[in-house]
């Protein structure tokens, strides 16, 4: 969906000339980088986990603390990220966004213990929280209205692009030059993004925005809880499945390719399913179907064995083709109708819930698997969380159905 310009954006838009040609392509590249770089932490934790664990001498399940550090901070900041961007202005916000990523990756490459690594990763949480506000604002100010939807779709694909890069490129660098070099190689891209964004972002006067929140209404609470559960499942799955593949006999690079498969199928699902879901009045039913498919995918994954690796690949594809698209569909629900409250605030709350799930899922899965000596309990835990998410989606679908039926006689 096209981003809704903030009041400040609408006020200044007439004086700002939309970009075309090469400048438009550069804007698209900046948007892709802005979305992809912060999310690399999640996927790199899965694809490079074996290298990091061996070098630092820590258990693979302890890497969940890295995801917790980053997305935990992102969850807190997401509630106020839009207001922060408004207060600082777009140029300063973009500089802060990319420089935080560069600093994080630089410190990661120098960390020699798990606590230092977690502290370095946490810096990326700032960029994860500001990713959507800064990119949506740039689109609103620099892209003509008729082309905004396409640019939004392009920038959202940056999240899946991060998964592809983490699965295909980073393991190759890590195998040849070490995992530290793999992270260090990303610093120039972040700095280049900061310079490009400074050139493309229009000069604006930072305005004072109130950092306040109203309590969410019932449908928003249901959607937040459902998205929190889905975020937890995605985080746990994408970081655990490479290690699970290694336990079945895959090499580190082969296991990292599972993240690539996740990225490819996730990109396809977002592109194909988001516009399909938008045609339905009650999109919560679409979320319920995706959760059901994900439950089947986790069951297939858990059934994988050394002589039945195709179960593993099928399960990864099933997760990528299902709940990866759920967050985009949820955001579409917020802008489609007034049921969830003000769009900007509702979006921040849903993002905060989703990031909270991402922060906790990987760590909880790892601890559960470690305490029982195997992955079986972890998969069962994911199934329980997915069933809870499905129940919440069902309650939301029923609420929206009754709301729609009450509005129908008035039309």
PDB file of C-alpha atoms in Angstrom, residues 69-70 73 99-101 103-105 107 118-128:
ATOM      1  CA  UNK A  69      19.288  -7.678  21.869  1.00  0.00           C
ATOM      2  CA  UNK A  70      18.574  -6.232  18.445  1.00  0.00           C
ATOM      3  CA  UNK A  73      15.453  -2.525  21.320  1.00  0.00           C
ATOM      4  CA  UNK A  99      25.501   4.958  10.446  1.00  0.00           C
ATOM      5  CA  UNK A 100      23.979   2.828  13.195  1.00  0.00           C
ATOM      6  CA  UNK A 101      24.108  -0.172  10.855  1.00  0.00           C
ATOM      7  CA  UNK A 103      28.783   0.981  13.520  1.00  0.00           C
ATOM      8  CA  UNK A 104      26.989  -2.206  14.506  1.00  0.00           C
ATOM      9  CA  UNK A 105      28.634  -4.307  11.790  1.00  0.00           C
ATOM     10  CA  UNK A 107      31.778  -3.614  16.228  1.00  0.00           C
ATOM     11  CA  UNK A 118      25.150  -8.882  21.733  1.00  0.00           C
ATOM     12  CA  UNK A 119      25.898  -5.248  22.611  1.00  0.00           C
ATOM     13  CA  UNK A 120      27.194  -4.632  19.080  1.00  0.00           C
ATOM     14  CA  UNK A 121      24.147  -6.270  17.516  1.00  0.00           C
ATOM     15  CA  UNK A 122      21.784  -4.232  19.716  1.00  0.00           C
ATOM     16  CA  UNK A 123      22.846  -1.026  17.942  1.00  0.00           C
ATOM     17  CA  UNK A 124      21.107  -2.351  14.831  1.00  0.00           C
ATOM     18  CA  UNK A 125      17.806  -2.179  16.717  1.00  0.00           C
ATOM     19  CA  UNK A 126      17.780   1.583  16.168  1.00  0.00           C
ATOM     20  CA  UNK A 127      17.904   1.062  12.398  1.00  0.00           C
ATOM     21  CA  UNK A 128      15.271  -1.671  12.465  1.00  0.00           C
TER      22      UNK A 128
END
